[in-house]
XYZ file of C-alpha atoms in Angstrom:
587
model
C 2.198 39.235 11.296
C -0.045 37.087 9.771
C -1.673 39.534 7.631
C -3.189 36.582 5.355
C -5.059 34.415 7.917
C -6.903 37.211 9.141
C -8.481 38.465 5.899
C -10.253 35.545 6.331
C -14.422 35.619 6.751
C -15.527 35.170 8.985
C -11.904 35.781 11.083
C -10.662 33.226 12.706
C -10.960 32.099 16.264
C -8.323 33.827 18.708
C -7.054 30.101 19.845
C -6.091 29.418 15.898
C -4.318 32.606 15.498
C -2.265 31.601 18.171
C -1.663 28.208 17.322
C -0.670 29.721 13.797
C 2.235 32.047 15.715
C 3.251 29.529 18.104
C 4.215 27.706 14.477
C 5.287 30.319 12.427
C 2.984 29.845 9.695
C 2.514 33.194 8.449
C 1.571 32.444 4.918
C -0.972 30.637 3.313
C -0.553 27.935 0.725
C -2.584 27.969 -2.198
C -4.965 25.171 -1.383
C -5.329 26.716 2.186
C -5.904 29.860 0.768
C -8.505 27.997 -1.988
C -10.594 25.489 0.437
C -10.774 27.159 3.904
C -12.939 29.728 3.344
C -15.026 27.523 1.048
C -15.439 25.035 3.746
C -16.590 28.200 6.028
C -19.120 28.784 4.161
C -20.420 25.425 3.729
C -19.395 23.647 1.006
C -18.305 20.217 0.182
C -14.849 20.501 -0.989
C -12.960 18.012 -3.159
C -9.199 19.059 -3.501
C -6.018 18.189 -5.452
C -3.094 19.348 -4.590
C 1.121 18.681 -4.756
C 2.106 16.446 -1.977
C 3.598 18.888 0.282
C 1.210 21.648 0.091
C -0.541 21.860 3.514
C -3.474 20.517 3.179
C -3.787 19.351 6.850
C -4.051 23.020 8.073
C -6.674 23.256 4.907
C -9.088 20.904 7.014
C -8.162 21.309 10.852
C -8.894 25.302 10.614
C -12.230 25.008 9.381
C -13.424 22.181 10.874
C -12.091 23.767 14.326
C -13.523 27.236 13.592
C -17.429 25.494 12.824
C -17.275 23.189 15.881
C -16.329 26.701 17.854
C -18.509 28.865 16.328
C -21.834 26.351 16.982
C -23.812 28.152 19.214
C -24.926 25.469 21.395
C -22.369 24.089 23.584
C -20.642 20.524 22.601
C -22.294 17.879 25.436
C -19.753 14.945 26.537
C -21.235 12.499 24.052
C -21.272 14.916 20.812
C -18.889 14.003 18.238
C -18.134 17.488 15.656
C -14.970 15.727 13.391
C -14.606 12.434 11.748
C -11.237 12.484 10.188
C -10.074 9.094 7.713
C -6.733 8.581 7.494
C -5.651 5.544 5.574
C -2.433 4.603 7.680
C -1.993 4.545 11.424
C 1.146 6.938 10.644
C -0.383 9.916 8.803
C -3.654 9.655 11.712
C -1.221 9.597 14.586
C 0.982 12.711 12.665
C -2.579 14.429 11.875
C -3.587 14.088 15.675
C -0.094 15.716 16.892
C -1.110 18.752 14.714
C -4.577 18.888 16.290
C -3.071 18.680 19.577
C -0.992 22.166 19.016
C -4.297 24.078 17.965
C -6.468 22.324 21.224
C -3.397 22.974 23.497
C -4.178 26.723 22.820
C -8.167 26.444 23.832
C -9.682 27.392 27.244
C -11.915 24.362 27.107
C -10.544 22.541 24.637
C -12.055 19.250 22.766
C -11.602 15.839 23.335
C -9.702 14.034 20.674
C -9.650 10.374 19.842
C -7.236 8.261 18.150
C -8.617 5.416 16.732
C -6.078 2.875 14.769
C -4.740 -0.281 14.543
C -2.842 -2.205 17.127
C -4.325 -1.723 19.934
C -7.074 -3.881 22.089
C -10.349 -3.630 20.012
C -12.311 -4.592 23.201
C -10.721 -1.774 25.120
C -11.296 0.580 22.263
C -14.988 0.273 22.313
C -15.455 0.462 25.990
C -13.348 3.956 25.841
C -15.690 5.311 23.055
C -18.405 4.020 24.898
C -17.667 5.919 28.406
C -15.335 8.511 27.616
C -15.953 11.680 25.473
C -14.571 12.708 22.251
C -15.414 15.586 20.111
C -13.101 14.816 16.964
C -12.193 11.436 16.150
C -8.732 10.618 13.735
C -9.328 7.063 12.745
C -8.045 4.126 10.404
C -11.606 3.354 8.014
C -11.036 -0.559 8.793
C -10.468 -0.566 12.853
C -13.754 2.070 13.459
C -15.684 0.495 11.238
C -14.803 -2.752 12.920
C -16.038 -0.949 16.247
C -19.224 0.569 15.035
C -20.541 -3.159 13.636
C -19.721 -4.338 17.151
C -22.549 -2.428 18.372
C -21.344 0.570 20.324
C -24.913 2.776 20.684
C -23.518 5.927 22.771
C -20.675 6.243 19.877
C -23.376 5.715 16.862
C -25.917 8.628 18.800
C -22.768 10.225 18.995
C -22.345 10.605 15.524
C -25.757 11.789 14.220
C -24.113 15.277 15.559
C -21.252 15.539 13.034
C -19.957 18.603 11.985
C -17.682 17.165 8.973
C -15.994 14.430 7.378
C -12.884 14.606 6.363
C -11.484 11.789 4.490
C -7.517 12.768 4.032
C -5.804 10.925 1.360
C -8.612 10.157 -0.099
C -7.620 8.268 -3.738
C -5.060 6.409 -1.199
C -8.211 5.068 1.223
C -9.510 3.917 -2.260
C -6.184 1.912 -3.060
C -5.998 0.126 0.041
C -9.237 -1.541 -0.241
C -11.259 0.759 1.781
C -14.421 1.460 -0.265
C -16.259 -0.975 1.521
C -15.109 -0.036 4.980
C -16.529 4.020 3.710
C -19.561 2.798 2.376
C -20.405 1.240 5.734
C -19.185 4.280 7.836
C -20.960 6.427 5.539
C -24.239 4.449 6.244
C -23.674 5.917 10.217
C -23.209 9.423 9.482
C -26.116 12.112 9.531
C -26.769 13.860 5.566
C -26.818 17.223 7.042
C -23.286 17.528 7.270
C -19.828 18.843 5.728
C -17.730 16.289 3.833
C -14.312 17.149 2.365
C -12.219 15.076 0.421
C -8.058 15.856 -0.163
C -5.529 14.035 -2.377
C -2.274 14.776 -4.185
C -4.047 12.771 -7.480
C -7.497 12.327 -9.029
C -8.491 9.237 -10.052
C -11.597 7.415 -11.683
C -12.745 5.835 -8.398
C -12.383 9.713 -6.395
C -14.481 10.767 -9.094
C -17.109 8.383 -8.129
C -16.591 8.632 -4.604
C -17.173 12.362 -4.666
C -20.383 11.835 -6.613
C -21.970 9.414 -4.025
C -20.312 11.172 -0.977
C -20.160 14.578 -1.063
C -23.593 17.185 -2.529
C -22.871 19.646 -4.770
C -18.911 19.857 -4.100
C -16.749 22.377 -5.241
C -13.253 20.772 -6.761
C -10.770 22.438 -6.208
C -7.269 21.751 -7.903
C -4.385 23.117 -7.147
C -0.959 22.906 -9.767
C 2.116 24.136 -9.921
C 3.244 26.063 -13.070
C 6.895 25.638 -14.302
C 7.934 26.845 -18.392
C 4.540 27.304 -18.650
C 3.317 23.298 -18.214
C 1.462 22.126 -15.166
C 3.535 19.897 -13.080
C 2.352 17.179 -10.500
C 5.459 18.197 -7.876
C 6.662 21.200 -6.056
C 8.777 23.356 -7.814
C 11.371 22.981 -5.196
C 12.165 18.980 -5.974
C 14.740 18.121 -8.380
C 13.670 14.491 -10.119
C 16.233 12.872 -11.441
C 16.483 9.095 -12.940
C 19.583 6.161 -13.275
C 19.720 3.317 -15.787
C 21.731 0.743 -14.321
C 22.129 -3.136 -14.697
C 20.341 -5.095 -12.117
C 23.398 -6.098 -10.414
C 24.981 -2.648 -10.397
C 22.046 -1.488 -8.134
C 22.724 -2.204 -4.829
C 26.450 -1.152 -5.396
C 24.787 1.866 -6.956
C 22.701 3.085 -4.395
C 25.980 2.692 -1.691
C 27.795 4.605 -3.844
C 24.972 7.427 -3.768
C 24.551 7.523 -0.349
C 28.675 7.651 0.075
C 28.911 10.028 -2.421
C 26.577 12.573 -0.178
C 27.943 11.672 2.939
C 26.050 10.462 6.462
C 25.136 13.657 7.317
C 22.024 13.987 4.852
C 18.826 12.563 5.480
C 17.495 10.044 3.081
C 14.281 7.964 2.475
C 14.853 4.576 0.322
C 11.711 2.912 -1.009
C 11.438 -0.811 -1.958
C 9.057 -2.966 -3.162
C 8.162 -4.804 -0.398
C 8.826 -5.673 3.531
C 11.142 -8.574 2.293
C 12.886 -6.464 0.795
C 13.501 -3.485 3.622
C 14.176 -6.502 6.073
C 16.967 -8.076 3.797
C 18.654 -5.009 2.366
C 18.625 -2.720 5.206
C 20.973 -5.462 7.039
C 23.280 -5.901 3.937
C 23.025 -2.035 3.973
C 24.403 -1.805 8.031
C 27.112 -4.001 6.780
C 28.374 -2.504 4.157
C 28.166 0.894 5.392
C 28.701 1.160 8.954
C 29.431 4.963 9.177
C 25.353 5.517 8.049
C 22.316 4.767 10.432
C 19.926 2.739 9.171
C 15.876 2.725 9.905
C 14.475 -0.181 8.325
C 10.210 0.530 8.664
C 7.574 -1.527 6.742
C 3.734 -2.484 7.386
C 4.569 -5.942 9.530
C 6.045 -4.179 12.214
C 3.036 -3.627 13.795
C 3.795 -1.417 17.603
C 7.393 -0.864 16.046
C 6.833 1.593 12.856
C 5.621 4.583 15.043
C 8.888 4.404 17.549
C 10.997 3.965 14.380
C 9.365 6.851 12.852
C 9.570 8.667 15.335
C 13.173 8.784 15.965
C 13.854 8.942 12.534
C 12.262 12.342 12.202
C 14.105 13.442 15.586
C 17.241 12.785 14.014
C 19.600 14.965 11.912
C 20.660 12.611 9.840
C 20.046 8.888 8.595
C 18.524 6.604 5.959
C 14.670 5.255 6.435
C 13.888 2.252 4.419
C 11.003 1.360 3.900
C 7.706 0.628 1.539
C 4.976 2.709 -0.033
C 3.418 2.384 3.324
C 5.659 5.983 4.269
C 4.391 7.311 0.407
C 1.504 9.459 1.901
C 1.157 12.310 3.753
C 4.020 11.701 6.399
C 5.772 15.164 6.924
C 9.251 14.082 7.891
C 11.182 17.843 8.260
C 14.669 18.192 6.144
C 14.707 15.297 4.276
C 17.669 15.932 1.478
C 16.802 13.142 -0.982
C 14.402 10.227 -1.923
C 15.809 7.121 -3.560
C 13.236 4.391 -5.302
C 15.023 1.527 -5.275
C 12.507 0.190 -7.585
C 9.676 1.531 -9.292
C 6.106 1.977 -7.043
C 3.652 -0.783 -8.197
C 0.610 2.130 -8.154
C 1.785 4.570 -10.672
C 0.286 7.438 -8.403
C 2.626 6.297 -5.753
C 5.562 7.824 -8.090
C 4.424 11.277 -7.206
C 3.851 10.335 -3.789
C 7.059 9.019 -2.931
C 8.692 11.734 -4.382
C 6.703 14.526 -2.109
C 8.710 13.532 0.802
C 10.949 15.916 0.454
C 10.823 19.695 -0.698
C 7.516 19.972 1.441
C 5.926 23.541 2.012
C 8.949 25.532 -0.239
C 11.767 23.556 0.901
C 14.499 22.176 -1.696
C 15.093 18.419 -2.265
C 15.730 16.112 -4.575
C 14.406 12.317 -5.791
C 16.071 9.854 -7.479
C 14.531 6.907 -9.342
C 16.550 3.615 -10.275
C 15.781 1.769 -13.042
C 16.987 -1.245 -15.394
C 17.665 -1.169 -18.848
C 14.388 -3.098 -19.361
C 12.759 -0.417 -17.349
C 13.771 2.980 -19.858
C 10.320 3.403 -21.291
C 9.393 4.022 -17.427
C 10.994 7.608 -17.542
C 8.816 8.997 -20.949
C 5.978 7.645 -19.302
C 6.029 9.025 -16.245
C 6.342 12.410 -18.003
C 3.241 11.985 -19.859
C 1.255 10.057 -17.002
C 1.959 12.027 -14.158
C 3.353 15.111 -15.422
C 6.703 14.945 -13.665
C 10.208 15.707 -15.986
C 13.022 13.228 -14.641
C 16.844 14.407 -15.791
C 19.655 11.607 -15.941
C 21.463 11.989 -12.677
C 25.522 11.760 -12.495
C 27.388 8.218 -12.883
C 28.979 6.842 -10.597
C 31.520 4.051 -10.968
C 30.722 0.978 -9.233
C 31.684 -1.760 -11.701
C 34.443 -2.800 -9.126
C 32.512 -2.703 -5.976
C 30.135 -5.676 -7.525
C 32.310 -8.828 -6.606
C 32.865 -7.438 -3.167
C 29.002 -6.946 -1.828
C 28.070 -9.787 -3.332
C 31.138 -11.872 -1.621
C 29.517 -9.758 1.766
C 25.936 -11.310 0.868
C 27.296 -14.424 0.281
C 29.281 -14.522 3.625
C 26.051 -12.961 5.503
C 24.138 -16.018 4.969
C 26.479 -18.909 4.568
C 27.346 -17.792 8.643
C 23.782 -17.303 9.497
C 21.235 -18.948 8.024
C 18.871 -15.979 9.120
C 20.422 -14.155 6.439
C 19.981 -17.155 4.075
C 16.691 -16.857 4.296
C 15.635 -13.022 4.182
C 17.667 -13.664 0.963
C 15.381 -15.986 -0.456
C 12.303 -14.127 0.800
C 12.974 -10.841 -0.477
C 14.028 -12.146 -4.286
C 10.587 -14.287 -4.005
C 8.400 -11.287 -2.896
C 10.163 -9.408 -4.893
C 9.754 -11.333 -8.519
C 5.728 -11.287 -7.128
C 5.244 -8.013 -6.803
C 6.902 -6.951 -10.037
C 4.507 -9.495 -11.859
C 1.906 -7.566 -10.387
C 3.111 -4.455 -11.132
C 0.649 -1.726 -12.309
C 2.359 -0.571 -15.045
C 3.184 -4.031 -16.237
C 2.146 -3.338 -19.877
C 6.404 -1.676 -19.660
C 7.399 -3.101 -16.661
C 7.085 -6.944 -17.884
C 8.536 -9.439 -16.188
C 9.733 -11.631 -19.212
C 12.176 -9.159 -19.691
C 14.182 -9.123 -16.087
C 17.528 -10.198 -16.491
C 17.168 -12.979 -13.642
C 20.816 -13.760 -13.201
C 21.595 -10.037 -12.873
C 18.822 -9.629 -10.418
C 20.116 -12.767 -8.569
C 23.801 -11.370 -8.166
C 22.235 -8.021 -6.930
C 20.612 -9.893 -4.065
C 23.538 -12.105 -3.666
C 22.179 -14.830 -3.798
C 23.989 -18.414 -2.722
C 21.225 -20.106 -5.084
C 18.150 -19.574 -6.880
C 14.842 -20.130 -4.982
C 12.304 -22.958 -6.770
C 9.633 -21.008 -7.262
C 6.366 -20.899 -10.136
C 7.712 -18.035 -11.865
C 11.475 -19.711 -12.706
C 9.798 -22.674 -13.645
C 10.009 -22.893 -17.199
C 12.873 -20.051 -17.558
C 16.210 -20.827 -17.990
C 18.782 -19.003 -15.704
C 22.549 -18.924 -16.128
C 23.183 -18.265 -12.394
C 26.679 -20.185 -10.415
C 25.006 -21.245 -7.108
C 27.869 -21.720 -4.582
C 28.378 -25.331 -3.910
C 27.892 -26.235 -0.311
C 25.399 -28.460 1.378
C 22.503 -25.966 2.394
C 21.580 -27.979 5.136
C 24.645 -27.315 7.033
C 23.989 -23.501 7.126
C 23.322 -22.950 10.652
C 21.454 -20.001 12.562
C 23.396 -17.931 14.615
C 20.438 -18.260 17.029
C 20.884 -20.662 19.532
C 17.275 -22.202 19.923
C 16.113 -21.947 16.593
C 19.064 -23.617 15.223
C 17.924 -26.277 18.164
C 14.626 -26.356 16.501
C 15.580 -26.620 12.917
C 17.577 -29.567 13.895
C 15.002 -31.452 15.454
C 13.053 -30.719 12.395
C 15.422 -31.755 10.047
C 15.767 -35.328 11.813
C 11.969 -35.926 12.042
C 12.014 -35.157 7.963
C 14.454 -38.061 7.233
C 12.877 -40.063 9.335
C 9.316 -39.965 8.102
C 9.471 -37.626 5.273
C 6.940 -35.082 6.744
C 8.056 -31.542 8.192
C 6.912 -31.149 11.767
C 4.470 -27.836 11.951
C 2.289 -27.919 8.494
C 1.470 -31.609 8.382
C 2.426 -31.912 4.356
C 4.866 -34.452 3.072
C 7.953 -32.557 1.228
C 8.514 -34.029 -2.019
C 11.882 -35.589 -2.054
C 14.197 -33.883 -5.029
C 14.120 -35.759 -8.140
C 16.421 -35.170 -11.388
C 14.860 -33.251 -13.907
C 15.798 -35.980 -16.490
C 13.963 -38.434 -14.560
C 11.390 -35.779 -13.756
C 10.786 -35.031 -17.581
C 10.798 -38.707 -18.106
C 8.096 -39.100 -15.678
C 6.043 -36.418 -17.464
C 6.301 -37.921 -21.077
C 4.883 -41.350 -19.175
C 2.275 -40.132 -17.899
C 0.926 -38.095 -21.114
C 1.820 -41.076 -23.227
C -0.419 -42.942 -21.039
C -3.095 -40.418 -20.835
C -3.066 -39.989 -24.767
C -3.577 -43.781 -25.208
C -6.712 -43.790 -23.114
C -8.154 -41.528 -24.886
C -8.042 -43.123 -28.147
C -8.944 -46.274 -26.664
C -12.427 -44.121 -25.447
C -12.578 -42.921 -28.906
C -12.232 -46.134 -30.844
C -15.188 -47.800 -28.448
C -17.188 -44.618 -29.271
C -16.776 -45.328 -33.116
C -17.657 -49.327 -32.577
C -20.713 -48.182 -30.261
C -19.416 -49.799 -27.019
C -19.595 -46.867 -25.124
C -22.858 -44.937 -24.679
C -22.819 -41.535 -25.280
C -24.037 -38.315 -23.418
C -27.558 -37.558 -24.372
C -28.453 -34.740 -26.245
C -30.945 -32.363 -23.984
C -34.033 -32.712 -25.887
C -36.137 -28.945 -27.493
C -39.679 -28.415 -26.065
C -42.233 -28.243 -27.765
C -44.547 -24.996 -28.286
C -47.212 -27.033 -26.317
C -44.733 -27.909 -23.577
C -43.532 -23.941 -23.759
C -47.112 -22.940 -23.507
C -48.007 -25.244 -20.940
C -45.016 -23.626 -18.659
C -45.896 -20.333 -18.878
C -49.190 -20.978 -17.491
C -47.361 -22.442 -14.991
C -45.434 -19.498 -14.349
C -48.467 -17.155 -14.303
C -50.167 -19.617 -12.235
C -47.574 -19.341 -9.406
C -47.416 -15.440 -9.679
C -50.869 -15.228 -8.945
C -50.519 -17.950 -5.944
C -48.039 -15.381 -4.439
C -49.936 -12.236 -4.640
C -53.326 -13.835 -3.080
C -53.463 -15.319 0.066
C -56.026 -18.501 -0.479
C -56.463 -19.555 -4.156
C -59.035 -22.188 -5.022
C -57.571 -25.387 -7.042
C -59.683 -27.087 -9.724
C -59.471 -30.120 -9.628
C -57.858 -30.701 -12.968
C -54.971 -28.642 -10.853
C -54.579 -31.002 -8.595
């Protein structure tokens, strides 16, 4: 029975009682319970609430119940909904939800997707010709339609029901304010807006201010020993100081310990990163299947996601672009690999599993340099982390790194998402949000080079004046070969036309040739010698009065000052009238 829904006023539609029994949801969660029936009765609504909580139910009731309840029938060319999602995986997930509730409707609505990777060109002649009542879009691909002049879809508009901008603090983050300013400028006053996030932060605040009139916030915690917590009650956080090239060997052991029947979700830093480990991973652990997903995939991140949450078991890696919103069912733990470079994205992360009173548990890696992380996280975000379990892995470390090591000297493919993901990784950390505790200076390098198994360290700006105590294995690098047929081929080809002319075919740059860093230093000292001397050969000629020098700008006088403010006034009153009569002394 779902006693709850329907002691809601006004009740609900028949079609969305159904739609609730089809899916068993016969309770309400607290912010469904707190923003539908405000939303009913016409107010803006700005919530907060745990990751996990339901708050896509909180927005597709109401917004379904006022487009039913309008009294005048929808025409073809009406639009009701505008929902903003900021990932093409959280729109297409919110869509498959609507679907269930339209799929019970005698006349239902037209729905449109509107995201990323598609034809633009074909996306704007659909709008443009085809109905759609409620539109789930990306803020960057239908803004990107509605500047390329699309006048049915903009008329369209001046009809809508409400806004809903879903992840709202997240839309913010990604460099969207822009993109909602502009769609804003499209939209009609006289409507509903409703904003939902897991956090609050300054920018929301503003955004609520310009966006939504009057708005009722609405936040809703969890209580645990009496202190507010930013998680469900049903997630276990736990945390694991470990050196940086115990981490990897670490996280095998983990996911060995637990076995391959669990489902796990791995965050790292960046797509590097997902790309380099998730193939040491399938390796070194061929009993476990392994989902690599990250934001270049482009077409590929849906099917991967996809099958992933069909699955009973299996580990998704991936980056913080799976952090929001993305309601993957029985999910056992979370492992960050390293920690999020938004500090919101902690909380995030973590509320992919235990979603809508279901247990799980996170766990958070961190280096020794990194223990100050775990305090302040407690204070920042409200979330209590307990030391997890060791597990010994001290022996394991020679081994994977002998596998990395063996990866790429047979393939240079592997040689290279090597390099990559330490480079992107070192980058990101430098940009880290929290960087004020997360520094950079204090990495152990060589640690984080044997964790990545590295046959050498990369030349890059941020080594450049650090010294690193790293054995590189010592083999010509050119002789690494790809695996890959025609790209070894190609490589080749390149490699001869860079001896032979000393520029790399495909970027038109001459490569430095390698020079010792004593002659390199040498070089250096030269050329500041040399630049010192001229400079005190300038200096002497200044003192003997050979060389001119710059001109000091000279002060006006009062006369001069006065005589350019009536030349001021004189051109202010030239630009109000249309004809003004010259003296001749102005001439």
């Amino acid at each position: 029975m779902l006693t709850e829904w329907n002691k809601i006023e006004p009740p609900l539609c028949d079609f969305i009682i159904r739609t609730l029994e089809s899916l068993n949801f016969t309770h309400m969660t607290p912010v469904q319970a707190s923003c539908i029936p405000l939303l009913l009765k016409n107010k803006d609504v700005a919530a907060e609430a745990v990751t996990g909580s339901g708050k896509t139910l909180a927005f597709l009731i109401p917004l379904l119940q006022r487009m039913f309840k309008r009294t005048d029938k929808w025409r073809k060319f009406e639009v009701g909904g505008l929902i903003l999602s900021p990932t093409r995986e959280l729109a297409v997930q919110t869509s498959e939800v609507l679907s269930k509730f339209l799929g019970h409707m005698e006349e239902p609505f037209v729905q449109a997707l509107v995201i990323g990777g598609t034809d633009i060109s074909e996306e704007v002649e659909r709008l443009s010709t085809q109905s759609s009542h409620i539109i789930i879009a990306t803020p960057g691909r239908f803004e990107d339609i509605l500047d390329r002049g699309c006048p049915l879809l903009h008329k369209a508009l001046k009809s809508l029901e409400m806004l809903v901008l879903d992840e709202a603090d997240r839309l913010l983050d990604l460099g969207f304010e822009k993109s909602l300013n502009a769609i804003l400028a499209y939209l009609p006053k006289q409507r509903r807006t409703s904003l939902f996030s897991a956090t609050q932060t300054r920018q929301l605040e503003l955004l609520v201010r310009s966006g939504l009139r009057n708005p009722v916030i609405v936040s809703v915690k969890q209580n645990d020993c009496n202190s507010v917590i930013s998680t469900p009650k049903e997630l276990k956080n736990y945390y694991k100081i470990c050196l940086p090239n115990e981490k990897l060997v670490y996280t095998m052991k983990f996911l060995e310990h637990h076995g391959p029947n669990d489902k796990y979700i791995i965050f790292f830093l960046t797509c590097a990163c997902v790309e380099y480990f998730s193939s040491l991973l399938i390796k070194l652990l061929p009993d476990f299947q392994f989902f690599p997903l990250h934001g270049k995939m482009k077409k590929k991140r849906q099917k991967i996601l996809n099958k992933f949450r069909d699955t009973n078991s299996g580990v998704l890696l991936c980056t913080d672009i799976m952090e929001r919103g993305i309601d993957i069912p029985d999910v056992n733990w979370v492992v960050q690999y390293d920690p999020p470079t938004s500090v919101s994205a902690f909380v995030h992360r973590c509320g992919r599993t235990a979603r809508i009173g279901h247990m799980g548990s996170a766990l958070t890696l961190l280096m020794p340099s990194e223990d100050a992380y775990v305090e302040f996280i407690q204070k920042n975000q409200k979330v209590f982390l307990e030391d997890y379990e060791n597990i010994d892995c001290l022996h394991e470390i020679e081994r994977v790194s002998e596998v990395a090591k063996n990866l790429q000297i047979n393939d240079r493919a592997y040689f290279d998402k090597a390099n990559q993901a330490f480079v992107s990784y070192l980058r990101a950390y430098k940009n880290h949000e929290c960087n004020f505790i997360l520094r950079d200076k204090d990495l152990d390098f060589s640690g984080l080079a044997t964790s990545f198994g590295l046959l050498r360290l990369p030349k890059m700006p941020e080594l450049k004046n650090i010294q690193v105590e790293y054995k590189s294995v010592d083999i010509d690098y050119n002789s690494i070969e790809y695996k890959d047929k025609q790209k070894e081929a190609s490589r080749v080809s390149k490699l001869e036309t860079f001896k032979e002319t000393g520029v790399w075919p495909g970027n038109g740059k001459i490569k430095k040739k390698s020079v010792p860093w004593s002659i390199s230093k040498q070089n250096k000292e030269e050329r500041q010698s040399k630049k010192k001397e001229k400079m005190l050969k300038k200096k002497k000629k200044i003192e003997e009065g050979k060389t001119k020098t710059k001109r000091k700008r000279k002060r006006l006088t009062d006369e001069q000052w006065k005589e350019l403010e009536e030349n001021i006034a004189f051109l202010k009153k030239a630009k109000k009238s249309k004809t003004v009569e010259l003296d001749d002394d102005d001439l």
